[in-house]
Amino acid sequence: MTAEQAGWRTEGTARFRVGEAFFRESSRIGRDLAVLAAAAYKTTHQRLRILDAMTGCGVRALRYVLEAEADYVWANEGNPDLHAQLSQNLEALPPERYQITHQDANTAFFACHQKQDFYDLIDIDSFGSPMPHLSTALWAVKLGGLLYLASTDGRTISGYAPEKSVRMYGAYARFNPIPHEQGLRLMIGKVAQEAAARNLHATPLFSYHHGEVKRVMVRISRSRAGAKWTLDSYGFIAYCYRCGHFQTVSWKQLGRVTCPCGAAQAPIVSGPLWLGPLHDVEYLLEMKRVADTCLSVSSRCKPLIETMCAEAELPPYHYKLQEIGSRGRIDIPPRDQLIARLQLAGFSAARTHLSSEAIKTTAPMAKCLEIAQQIAGEVAQSRSPLE
Ligand SMILES: C[S@@+](CC[C@H](N)C(=O)[O-])C[C@H]1O[C@@H](n2cnc3c(N)ncnc32)[C@H](O)[C@@H]1O
Ligand SMILES: [Zn+2]
């Protein structure tokens, strides 16, 4: 019988069996990015202790030790029925480098705090929203350490369940064309606000949306002059259904939001949410350096990190090419050409990892339409027969 027939699989340098555990093969890039961020942390801090709070079959625990050189991993899994499979998988590690427990994640976090035994990285790979574990995880993470959160809670963040979004994120999520970015920003916003209430500061190192899952890696540090809570990075986004324009809205502007198009109906406001950078470019470059020497991560990571670097500082929304096309009554505009022309016109513009069919830019929607229509006009002219 081959290893594959016996149910063994590999990811990175980890070899494991899934058994009855929940395992998403499609989450590979999310795990690769976590390994790169952990390895970058180990390089700068020379130590790395990780609490993998919802470990499932233990694939992350394995990869954190084998690939990110974690000194120690606490693999916790709420379901004790997974014990036999998990122990068999982790047997590949030196026994002094890991422990397995079966507790509720919150119990594990409380225990860390009680023993004053804080972790460098806490990974919460939950079903649904990670928010029920956020405040406790903040008690367990080391100052300067990292928190990795996952959410599959697509309904709540996309405007289908605004009451639930207030309950989970303390924010009113409305329908607009960018539910995935809105979801990432609701998560980061909630982490930043909870951290700020404790005089801590949360910095997103990377944010990643793929398929059904949103993930954010944040650094939790003590608030200092250089990294402090400001309302510039925690506010609202507004979308005008009449013209498709997005804008940010500060707390002071609430109640008097209008669109430059003069629409009688006020734009739809979502928030509060994170308005700051989606990623920390310096940290991403460190991760890319690790990826250059680390053959175990997917070759898709490096181009993804490059896209993330380019979009990091752009406004907290994006424009879909299809919407630009339909509003401009033209074909879907060519993405890279539109970006180049917006840049020539003096705006910042880039692709976004959130969708290959969208752009991020400092230009207003009206400018995107104008330039897209110019491009369409030029294409039509070049196709028309010579007179
Ligand atoms: C999405 S799966 C984890 C997948 C795994 N991290 C991976 O990358 O393959 C979530 C896991 O968390 C466990 N779980 C759910 N709620 C939990 C809780 N409150 N405390 C601890 N474990 C929990 C589930 O049993 C499940 O195995
Ligand atoms: Zn408008």
Short mmCIF file of C-alpha atoms and ligand atoms in Angstrom, two decimals:
data_model
loop_
_atom_site.label_atom_id
_atom_site.label_comp_id
_atom_site.label_asym_id
_atom_site.label_seq_id
_atom_site.Cartn_x
_atom_site.Cartn_y
_atom_site.Cartn_z
CA MET A 1 0.00 0.00 0.00
CA THR A 2 1.37 3.48 -0.89
CA ALA A 3 1.55 6.29 1.68
CA GLU A 4 -1.24 8.04 -0.20
CA GLN A 5 -3.45 4.98 -0.02
CA ALA A 6 -2.79 4.82 3.71
CA GLY A 7 -4.11 8.39 3.95
CA TRP A 8 -0.75 10.11 4.45
CA ARG A 9 -0.37 13.48 2.80
CA THR A 10 2.27 16.16 2.72
CA GLU A 11 2.17 19.93 2.86
CA GLY A 12 5.42 21.86 3.02
CA THR A 13 7.71 19.51 4.93
CA ALA A 14 4.90 18.16 7.11
CA ARG A 15 3.65 14.61 6.65
CA PHE A 16 0.35 13.83 8.31
CA ARG A 17 -2.97 12.05 8.18
CA VAL A 18 -6.22 13.97 8.44
CA GLY A 19 -8.39 11.15 9.78
CA GLU A 20 -11.66 12.57 11.14
CA ALA A 21 -10.24 16.09 11.56
CA PHE A 22 -11.46 19.08 9.58
CA PHE A 23 -8.84 19.97 6.96
CA ARG A 24 -9.12 22.38 4.03
CA GLU A 25 -6.54 21.73 1.36
CA SER A 26 -7.48 25.08 -0.17
CA SER A 27 -6.22 26.87 2.96
CA ARG A 28 -2.63 25.99 2.06
CA ILE A 29 -1.63 29.58 1.23
CA GLY A 30 -3.08 30.78 4.55
CA ARG A 31 -0.83 28.24 6.30
CA ASP A 32 2.17 29.13 4.11
CA LEU A 33 1.80 32.83 4.97
CA ALA A 34 1.58 31.95 8.67
CA VAL A 35 4.77 29.88 8.42
CA LEU A 36 6.58 32.75 6.67
CA ALA A 37 5.39 35.30 9.25
CA ALA A 38 6.43 32.97 12.08
CA ALA A 39 9.84 32.34 10.51
CA ALA A 40 10.36 36.11 10.05
CA TYR A 41 9.49 36.59 13.73
CA LYS A 42 11.94 33.88 14.80
CA THR A 43 14.71 35.56 12.79
CA THR A 44 14.24 38.90 14.55
CA HIS A 45 13.37 37.64 18.05
CA GLN A 46 15.49 34.44 18.18
CA ARG A 47 12.65 32.74 20.03
CA LEU A 48 9.26 31.43 19.00
CA ARG A 49 6.65 29.73 21.15
CA ILE A 50 3.31 29.14 19.48
CA LEU A 51 -0.13 28.30 20.78
CA ASP A 52 -2.03 26.63 17.93
CA ALA A 53 -5.40 26.89 19.68
CA MET A 54 -7.55 24.96 17.16
CA THR A 55 -5.08 22.59 15.64
CA GLY A 56 -7.36 19.98 14.00
CA CYS A 57 -5.02 17.30 12.62
CA GLY A 58 -1.96 19.33 13.70
CA VAL A 59 -0.68 20.36 10.28
CA ARG A 60 0.16 23.87 11.48
CA ALA A 61 1.89 22.64 14.63
CA LEU A 62 4.08 20.43 12.44
CA ARG A 63 4.87 23.17 9.98
CA TYR A 64 5.59 25.78 12.67
CA VAL A 65 8.25 23.53 14.18
CA LEU A 66 9.67 22.03 10.99
CA GLU A 67 9.62 25.10 8.76
CA ALA A 68 9.47 28.18 11.01
CA GLU A 69 11.82 26.58 13.57
CA ALA A 70 9.43 27.22 16.44
CA ASP A 71 11.08 26.28 19.71
CA TYR A 72 7.82 24.99 21.09
CA VAL A 73 4.22 24.48 19.94
CA TRP A 74 1.20 23.95 22.13
CA ALA A 75 -1.25 22.07 19.91
CA ASN A 76 -4.71 22.44 21.39
CA GLU A 77 -7.77 20.83 19.86
CA GLY A 78 -11.22 21.12 21.44
CA ASN A 79 -12.33 17.72 20.16
CA PRO A 80 -10.69 14.92 22.21
CA ASP A 81 -11.79 12.33 19.63
CA LEU A 82 -8.99 13.61 17.41
CA HIS A 83 -6.33 12.74 19.99
CA ALA A 84 -5.04 9.50 18.46
CA GLN A 85 -4.58 11.00 14.99
CA LEU A 86 -3.06 14.20 16.33
CA SER A 87 -0.53 12.34 18.50
CA GLN A 88 0.42 10.08 15.63
CA ASN A 89 1.04 13.12 13.40
CA LEU A 90 3.06 15.05 15.98
CA GLU A 91 5.24 12.03 16.79
CA ALA A 92 7.46 13.31 13.98
CA LEU A 93 8.55 16.15 16.33
CA PRO A 94 11.01 15.94 19.23
CA PRO A 95 8.85 15.40 22.35
CA GLU A 96 10.29 18.46 24.14
CA ARG A 97 9.12 20.73 21.31
CA TYR A 98 5.35 20.25 21.73
CA GLN A 99 2.41 19.41 23.92
CA ILE A 100 -1.13 18.34 23.04
CA THR A 101 -4.22 19.33 25.02
CA HIS A 102 -7.95 19.12 24.47
CA GLN A 103 -9.54 22.18 26.02
CA ASP A 104 -11.73 25.00 24.94
CA ALA A 105 -9.38 27.59 23.41
CA ASN A 106 -10.52 30.19 25.94
CA THR A 107 -9.49 27.90 28.82
CA ALA A 108 -6.03 27.63 27.30
CA PHE A 109 -5.75 31.43 26.97
CA PHE A 110 -6.87 32.00 30.56
CA ALA A 111 -4.33 29.42 31.74
CA CYS A 112 -1.53 31.30 29.93
CA HIS A 113 -2.47 34.50 31.66
CA GLN A 114 -2.82 32.89 35.06
CA LYS A 115 0.68 31.40 34.76
CA GLN A 116 1.99 34.60 33.12
CA ASP A 117 3.21 32.29 30.36
CA PHE A 118 2.69 34.38 27.24
CA TYR A 119 3.08 33.10 23.67
CA ASP A 120 4.84 34.69 20.69
CA LEU A 121 2.16 33.61 18.24
CA ILE A 122 -1.41 32.57 18.88
CA ASP A 123 -3.19 30.91 15.97
CA ILE A 124 -7.00 30.80 16.13
CA ASP A 125 -8.26 28.89 13.10
CA SER A 126 -11.92 28.91 14.06
CA PHE A 127 -15.13 28.09 12.28
CA GLY A 128 -17.34 31.17 11.83
CA SER A 129 -16.11 34.28 13.60
CA PRO A 130 -12.96 34.36 15.78
CA MET A 131 -14.39 37.21 17.85
CA PRO A 132 -15.60 35.03 20.79
CA HIS A 133 -11.91 34.22 21.38
CA LEU A 134 -10.37 37.61 20.75
CA SER A 135 -10.45 39.23 24.18
CA THR A 136 -9.11 36.09 25.89
CA ALA A 137 -6.36 35.62 23.30
CA LEU A 138 -5.19 39.16 24.06
CA TRP A 139 -4.54 37.97 27.63
CA ALA A 140 -2.29 35.17 26.36
CA VAL A 141 -0.15 36.84 23.69
CA LYS A 142 3.28 38.24 24.47
CA LEU A 143 3.76 41.99 24.01
CA GLY A 144 5.21 42.35 20.54
CA GLY A 145 3.77 38.93 19.67
CA LEU A 146 1.40 37.92 16.90
CA LEU A 147 -2.24 36.91 16.71
CA TYR A 148 -3.47 35.00 13.65
CA LEU A 149 -7.23 35.04 13.19
CA ALA A 150 -9.44 33.31 10.64
CA SER A 151 -13.07 33.96 9.80
CA THR A 152 -15.52 32.06 7.62
CA ASP A 153 -18.32 34.31 8.74
CA GLY A 154 -19.18 35.67 5.27
CA ARG A 155 -22.87 36.41 5.91
CA THR A 156 -22.34 38.70 8.86
CA ILE A 157 -19.69 40.90 7.27
CA SER A 158 -21.40 41.33 3.92
CA GLY A 159 -24.55 43.10 5.08
CA TYR A 160 -26.88 40.09 5.35
CA ALA A 161 -26.95 40.17 9.13
CA PRO A 162 -26.29 43.71 10.40
CA GLU A 163 -27.58 42.93 13.91
CA LYS A 164 -25.07 40.09 14.18
CA SER A 165 -22.28 42.30 12.87
CA VAL A 166 -23.01 44.78 15.66
CA ARG A 167 -22.92 41.92 18.18
CA MET A 168 -19.69 40.39 16.83
CA TYR A 169 -17.74 43.40 15.62
CA GLY A 170 -19.45 46.35 17.29
CA ALA A 171 -20.04 47.65 13.75
CA TYR A 172 -22.91 47.97 11.30
CA ALA A 173 -22.02 46.13 8.07
CA ARG A 174 -24.06 47.19 5.03
CA PHE A 175 -24.38 45.76 1.52
CA ASN A 176 -21.82 47.12 -0.91
CA PRO A 177 -19.74 45.60 -3.74
CA ILE A 178 -16.69 44.84 -1.53
CA PRO A 179 -17.80 42.39 1.19
CA HIS A 180 -14.40 40.68 1.43
CA GLU A 181 -12.40 43.81 2.07
CA GLN A 182 -15.13 45.02 4.41
CA GLY A 183 -14.89 41.71 6.30
CA LEU A 184 -11.12 41.94 6.73
CA ARG A 185 -11.44 45.53 7.92
CA LEU A 186 -14.21 44.70 10.38
CA MET A 187 -11.99 42.02 11.91
CA ILE A 188 -8.92 44.24 12.13
CA GLY A 189 -11.00 47.14 13.44
CA LYS A 190 -12.40 45.01 16.24
CA VAL A 191 -8.93 43.73 17.20
CA ALA A 192 -7.52 47.27 17.13
CA GLN A 193 -10.34 48.62 19.30
CA GLU A 194 -10.15 45.78 21.85
CA ALA A 195 -6.39 46.18 22.01
CA ALA A 196 -6.67 49.96 22.37
CA ALA A 197 -9.04 49.55 25.33
CA ARG A 198 -6.10 47.88 27.09
CA ASN A 199 -3.57 50.47 25.99
CA LEU A 200 -2.21 48.04 23.44
CA HIS A 201 -1.71 48.58 19.75
CA ALA A 202 -2.65 46.17 16.95
CA THR A 203 -0.80 46.41 13.63
CA PRO A 204 -1.96 44.23 10.74
CA LEU A 205 1.10 42.50 9.29
CA PHE A 206 -0.90 40.90 6.50
CA SER A 207 -4.56 40.40 5.64
CA TYR A 208 -5.65 37.69 3.26
CA HIS A 209 -8.92 36.71 1.68
CA HIS A 210 -9.34 33.53 -0.30
CA GLY A 211 -12.53 31.62 -1.09
CA GLU A 212 -14.65 31.50 2.04
CA VAL A 213 -11.92 32.44 4.47
CA LYS A 214 -10.49 35.73 5.70
CA ARG A 215 -7.29 35.80 7.70
CA VAL A 216 -5.39 38.52 9.50
CA MET A 217 -2.04 38.39 11.26
CA VAL A 218 -1.70 41.27 13.72
CA ARG A 219 1.14 42.30 15.98
CA ILE A 220 0.09 43.28 19.47
CA SER A 221 2.40 45.81 21.06
CA ARG A 222 2.38 48.39 23.78
CA SER A 223 1.06 51.75 22.57
CA ARG A 224 3.93 54.10 21.91
CA ALA A 225 4.36 57.40 20.17
CA GLY A 226 5.21 55.63 16.90
CA ALA A 227 2.33 53.18 17.04
CA LYS A 228 -0.70 54.61 18.65
CA TRP A 229 -4.44 54.50 18.29
CA THR A 230 -5.73 57.20 15.99
CA LEU A 231 -9.22 57.80 14.67
CA ASP A 232 -7.73 58.22 11.18
CA SER A 233 -7.44 54.45 11.02
CA TYR A 234 -10.78 53.57 12.65
CA GLY A 235 -13.89 54.98 11.00
CA PHE A 236 -16.37 54.29 8.22
CA ILE A 237 -16.63 53.66 4.49
CA ALA A 238 -19.55 54.92 2.42
CA TYR A 239 -20.78 53.68 -0.96
CA CYS A 240 -23.03 55.60 -3.34
CA TYR A 241 -25.44 53.33 -5.18
CA ARG A 242 -26.11 56.05 -7.74
CA CYS A 243 -22.57 56.52 -9.06
CA GLY A 244 -20.50 53.71 -7.47
CA HIS A 245 -18.18 56.10 -5.61
CA PHE A 246 -16.53 55.01 -2.35
CA GLN A 247 -15.29 57.38 0.32
CA THR A 248 -14.03 57.17 3.89
CA VAL A 249 -16.07 58.87 6.58
CA SER A 250 -14.72 60.12 9.88
CA TRP A 251 -16.68 59.98 13.15
CA LYS A 252 -17.17 63.76 12.99
CA GLN A 253 -18.71 63.51 9.51
CA LEU A 254 -21.39 61.03 10.58
CA GLY A 255 -24.88 62.30 9.81
CA ARG A 256 -23.76 64.56 6.99
CA VAL A 257 -22.34 62.20 4.40
CA THR A 258 -22.99 63.21 0.81
CA CYS A 259 -21.62 62.00 -2.51
CA PRO A 260 -19.80 64.33 -4.94
CA CYS A 261 -22.30 63.18 -7.61
CA GLY A 262 -25.05 65.07 -5.75
CA ALA A 263 -27.29 62.01 -5.33
CA ALA A 264 -30.40 62.79 -3.29
CA GLN A 265 -30.04 59.49 -1.48
CA ALA A 266 -27.19 59.49 1.06
CA PRO A 267 -24.39 56.95 0.57
CA ILE A 268 -24.62 53.68 2.52
CA VAL A 269 -22.28 53.80 5.51
CA SER A 270 -20.54 50.72 7.04
CA GLY A 271 -18.45 50.63 10.18
CA PRO A 272 -16.65 51.42 12.31
CA LEU A 273 -13.87 49.41 10.72
CA TRP A 274 -10.13 49.57 10.10
CA LEU A 275 -9.20 52.29 7.59
CA GLY A 276 -5.42 51.93 7.87
CA PRO A 277 -3.05 49.78 5.80
CA LEU A 278 -4.12 46.17 5.18
CA HIS A 279 -0.53 44.99 5.51
CA ASP A 280 2.81 46.08 6.96
CA VAL A 281 5.10 46.37 3.93
CA GLU A 282 8.31 46.02 5.94
CA TYR A 283 7.07 42.78 7.49
CA LEU A 284 5.88 41.48 4.11
CA LEU A 285 9.34 42.11 2.66
CA GLU A 286 10.84 40.14 5.54
CA MET A 287 8.41 37.30 4.76
CA LYS A 288 9.38 37.49 1.09
CA ARG A 289 13.05 37.20 2.04
CA VAL A 290 12.19 34.06 4.01
CA ALA A 291 10.18 32.73 1.05
CA ASP A 292 13.25 33.22 -1.18
CA THR A 293 15.15 30.63 0.81
CA CYS A 294 12.25 28.42 1.92
CA LEU A 295 11.39 25.83 -0.68
CA SER A 296 8.51 24.39 1.32
CA VAL A 297 6.02 27.19 0.66
CA SER A 298 3.97 27.40 -2.52
CA SER A 299 5.45 29.34 -5.44
CA ARG A 300 2.22 31.38 -5.36
CA CYS A 301 3.33 33.12 -2.14
CA LYS A 302 5.89 35.46 -3.64
CA PRO A 303 3.65 37.06 -6.31
CA LEU A 304 0.89 37.27 -3.71
CA ILE A 305 3.19 39.12 -1.29
CA GLU A 306 4.21 41.50 -4.09
CA THR A 307 0.55 42.31 -4.79
CA MET A 308 -0.04 42.80 -1.07
CA CYS A 309 2.91 45.23 -0.85
CA ALA A 310 1.55 47.29 -3.74
CA GLU A 311 -1.99 47.53 -2.32
CA ALA A 312 -1.03 47.97 1.35
CA GLU A 313 -1.29 51.73 1.67
CA LEU A 314 -4.11 52.36 -0.82
CA PRO A 315 -7.60 53.48 0.26
CA PRO A 316 -9.79 51.06 2.26
CA TYR A 317 -11.93 50.02 -0.70
CA HIS A 318 -11.53 48.88 -4.28
CA TYR A 319 -13.39 49.24 -7.56
CA LYS A 320 -14.52 46.24 -9.58
CA LEU A 321 -13.70 46.32 -13.28
CA GLN A 322 -17.10 44.91 -14.11
CA GLU A 323 -18.82 47.77 -12.29
CA ILE A 324 -16.63 50.31 -14.11
CA GLY A 325 -17.55 48.62 -17.40
CA SER A 326 -21.27 48.51 -16.77
CA ARG A 327 -21.48 52.05 -15.38
CA GLY A 328 -19.42 53.33 -18.34
CA ARG A 329 -21.41 51.21 -20.85
CA ILE A 330 -18.17 49.77 -22.17
CA ASP A 331 -16.45 46.37 -22.16
CA ILE A 332 -14.71 45.40 -18.93
CA PRO A 333 -11.62 47.65 -18.99
CA PRO A 334 -8.15 46.04 -19.20
CA ARG A 335 -6.92 46.10 -15.60
CA ASP A 336 -3.22 46.78 -16.02
CA GLN A 337 -3.77 49.43 -18.68
CA LEU A 338 -6.30 51.21 -16.48
CA ILE A 339 -3.85 51.13 -13.56
CA ALA A 340 -1.03 52.53 -15.74
CA ARG A 341 -3.24 55.35 -17.06
CA LEU A 342 -4.46 56.27 -13.57
CA GLN A 343 -0.84 56.46 -12.44
CA LEU A 344 0.02 58.65 -15.45
CA ALA A 345 -2.83 60.94 -14.40
CA GLY A 346 -1.16 61.34 -10.99
CA PHE A 347 -3.14 58.84 -8.90
CA SER A 348 -1.86 55.85 -6.98
CA ALA A 349 -3.29 52.63 -8.35
CA ALA A 350 -2.53 48.92 -8.05
CA ARG A 351 -3.94 45.44 -8.36
CA THR A 352 -5.49 43.92 -5.28
CA HIS A 353 -5.13 40.38 -3.94
CA LEU A 354 -8.84 40.56 -3.05
CA SER A 355 -9.89 40.11 -6.67
CA SER A 356 -8.03 39.78 -9.95
CA GLU A 357 -10.92 41.71 -11.52
CA ALA A 358 -10.58 44.88 -9.46
CA ILE A 359 -8.24 47.78 -8.77
CA LYS A 360 -7.31 49.86 -5.77
CA THR A 361 -6.73 53.52 -6.42
CA THR A 362 -6.77 56.98 -4.91
CA ALA A 363 -8.80 58.14 -7.94
CA PRO A 364 -12.54 58.64 -7.53
CA MET A 365 -14.94 56.38 -9.41
CA ALA A 366 -15.74 59.22 -11.86
CA LYS A 367 -12.05 59.40 -12.88
CA CYS A 368 -11.85 55.60 -13.27
CA LEU A 369 -14.88 55.77 -15.59
CA GLU A 370 -13.45 58.65 -17.59
CA ILE A 371 -10.11 56.89 -18.15
CA ALA A 372 -11.75 53.51 -18.84
CA GLN A 373 -13.97 55.19 -21.47
CA GLN A 374 -10.94 56.83 -23.07
CA ILE A 375 -9.22 53.44 -23.33
CA ALA A 376 -12.39 51.89 -24.80
CA GLY A 377 -12.58 54.77 -27.33
CA GLU A 378 -8.97 54.22 -28.40
CA VAL A 379 -9.55 50.49 -28.81
CA ALA A 380 -12.66 51.14 -30.93
CA GLN A 381 -10.72 53.62 -33.08
CA SER A 382 -7.83 51.21 -33.62
CA ARG A 383 -10.32 48.56 -34.76
CA SER A 384 -12.28 50.77 -37.17
CA PRO A 385 -11.41 50.29 -40.88
CA LEU A 386 -9.08 52.87 -42.41
CA GLU A 387 -10.93 55.55 -44.35
C1 LIG B 1 -10.95 25.01 10.97
S1 LIG B 1 -10.58 23.62 11.98
C2 LIG B 1 -8.87 23.69 12.21
C3 LIG B 1 -8.06 23.31 11.01
C4 LIG B 1 -6.57 23.32 11.22
N1 LIG B 1 -6.08 24.45 11.96
C5 LIG B 1 -5.90 23.26 9.85
O1 LIG B 1 -5.17 24.21 9.46
O2 LIG B 1 -6.09 22.25 9.15
C6 LIG B 1 -11.13 24.16 13.56
C7 LIG B 1 -10.81 23.18 14.67
O3 LIG B 1 -11.06 23.83 15.91
C8 LIG B 1 -11.71 22.93 16.79
N2 LIG B 1 -12.48 23.82 17.70
C9 LIG B 1 -13.66 24.43 17.45
N3 LIG B 1 -14.01 25.22 18.49
C10 LIG B 1 -13.00 25.12 19.40
C11 LIG B 1 -12.78 25.71 20.67
N4 LIG B 1 -13.66 26.58 21.19
N5 LIG B 1 -11.66 25.40 21.32
C12 LIG B 1 -10.74 24.53 20.78
N6 LIG B 1 -10.91 23.92 19.59
C13 LIG B 1 -12.03 24.22 18.90
C14 LIG B 1 -12.54 22.04 15.91
O4 LIG B 1 -12.75 20.78 16.54
C15 LIG B 1 -11.68 21.92 14.67
O5 LIG B 1 -10.84 20.81 14.71
ZN ZN B 2 -22.60 59.24 -6.03
#
